[in-house]
C-alpha atoms as one frame of an Amber mdcrd trajectory, in Angstrom:
protein
 114.930  90.771 109.475 113.007  92.980 111.870 110.040  95.339 111.516 109.959
  98.689 113.308 106.726 100.697 113.320 106.958 104.360 114.312 103.449 105.644
 115.082 104.727 109.215 115.325 106.029 109.093 111.767 103.273 106.687 110.599
 106.012 104.586 109.043 106.985 100.921 108.953 110.661 100.151 108.400 111.960
  96.718 107.433 115.470  96.237 108.778 118.206  93.734 108.090 120.385  94.194
 111.149 120.715  97.983 111.404 120.277  98.546 107.656 116.874  99.806 106.513
 115.819  97.599 103.594 112.512  99.346 102.908 110.204 102.012 104.368 106.431
 102.072 103.975 103.795 104.630 104.966 101.198 103.152 107.323  98.119 104.141
 109.290  97.966 103.186 112.963  95.041 103.686 115.366  93.021 106.874 115.272
  92.849 106.659 119.094  96.643 106.463 119.450  98.829 103.944 121.232  97.658
 101.638 124.015  97.431  98.006 124.948  94.088  97.620 126.765  91.514  95.291
 125.215  88.638  97.344 123.779  90.731 100.542 123.568  90.901 100.616 119.749
  94.546 101.656 120.164  97.679 100.268 118.505  99.712  98.260 121.054 103.284
  99.294 121.822 106.345  97.214 122.478 107.911  94.000 121.241 105.870  91.592
 119.136 106.375  88.789 116.628 104.581  87.878 113.406 102.645  84.889 114.701
 100.879  84.066 111.429 100.917  85.028 107.752  97.528  84.760 106.054  96.479
  85.229 102.431  99.393  84.001 100.318  98.477  83.967  96.621  95.209  85.886
  96.958  94.544  88.824  94.619  95.116  92.465  95.566  92.040  93.651  97.418
  90.923  90.179  98.585  88.496  90.745 101.482  88.930  88.988 104.845  86.421
  88.553 107.622  87.719  86.880 110.793  90.969  86.068 108.968  89.160  84.113
 106.251  88.879  85.261 102.642  85.246  85.942 101.704  85.808  85.471  97.966
  85.133  89.177  97.439  87.610  91.675  96.026  87.340  95.243  97.296  85.862
  97.798  94.907  84.241 101.214  95.383  80.880  99.515  94.715  81.480  96.883
  97.421  82.627  99.642  99.777  79.380 101.556  99.149  77.357  98.381  99.806
  79.035  97.917 103.254  79.863 101.465 104.393  80.639 100.624 108.050  82.919
  97.645 107.417  86.474  97.689 108.776  88.192  96.502 105.598  90.980  93.955
 106.023  92.406  93.295 102.569  95.011  91.378 100.557  97.267  89.900 103.310
  97.315  89.616 107.101 100.391  89.561 109.329  98.952  88.652 112.756 100.904
  90.061 115.676 101.535  88.472 119.064 102.975  90.384 122.019 106.215  89.228
 123.646 105.989  91.187 126.899 103.758  89.566 129.575 101.648  92.180 131.337
 102.400  94.796 128.681 101.139  93.313 125.388 100.793  89.605 126.191  98.235
  87.733 128.323  95.274  89.111 130.255  93.529  92.310 129.128  96.526  93.496
 127.091  97.052  90.501 124.774  97.812  91.740 121.257  96.990  88.418 119.590
  93.631  88.071 121.383  92.879  91.661 120.342  93.343  90.529 116.702  95.933
  93.169 115.888  97.315  92.789 112.355  99.409  94.490 109.758  97.081  94.325
 106.744  96.102  95.796 103.408  93.491  98.551 103.089  91.142 100.105 100.539
  92.663 102.488  98.008  90.682 105.242  99.748  92.382 104.689 103.150  94.808
 107.497 103.913  98.363 106.470 104.784 100.715 108.620 106.872  97.855 109.555
 109.208  96.246 107.611 112.098  92.933 106.089 111.017  92.592 102.440 112.062
  90.808 100.866 115.039  94.050  99.306 116.336  95.705  97.514 113.428  98.490
  98.785 111.204  97.083  99.522 107.752  99.190  99.424 104.599  98.643  99.914
 100.889  97.806  96.614  99.188 100.909  96.486  96.981 103.075  97.288 100.025
 101.616  94.518 102.209 102.158  91.985  99.403 105.805  93.026  99.124 106.341
  92.952 102.904 104.514  89.586 103.195 106.979  88.021 100.755 110.023  89.504
 102.521 109.345  88.396 106.108 109.104  84.907 107.607 106.813  83.925 110.488
 108.189  84.945 113.903 109.857  88.070 112.507 110.315  90.508 115.439 108.130
  93.627 115.318 108.614  96.685 117.519 105.917  99.363 117.787 106.678 102.763
 119.329
């Protein structure tokens, strides 16, 4: 299995060899592609899924610093915390594999806390909107989470 994320198409493809198993709409960074720490861009290149977080939690489970808060996203909760960057349902934490490009120093994807994660129902897919992560619909991230093991290769272009 391998994940390919095409920021131009705002699409994540799950591949088994060269065969596309599944395609999902996503939302990458509003500020585009880039690796620099603090850029709020989605990092390019070769990565791996370093960690899978959230197995068994309900759709809409809220995470802060990779820990579930016990909350479940709702429009009311959203209104209560209007500026929150919502990380929901599951987290697939990415780690860069290319030293100097997306690993180590000021370009380290893992230290930038770049994830593939679930999003509020109100988050638009198919259009850039995140602050660096790859957003997915909650049902889609649950499905993908179950299909991929840790250390699955991920390529972002």
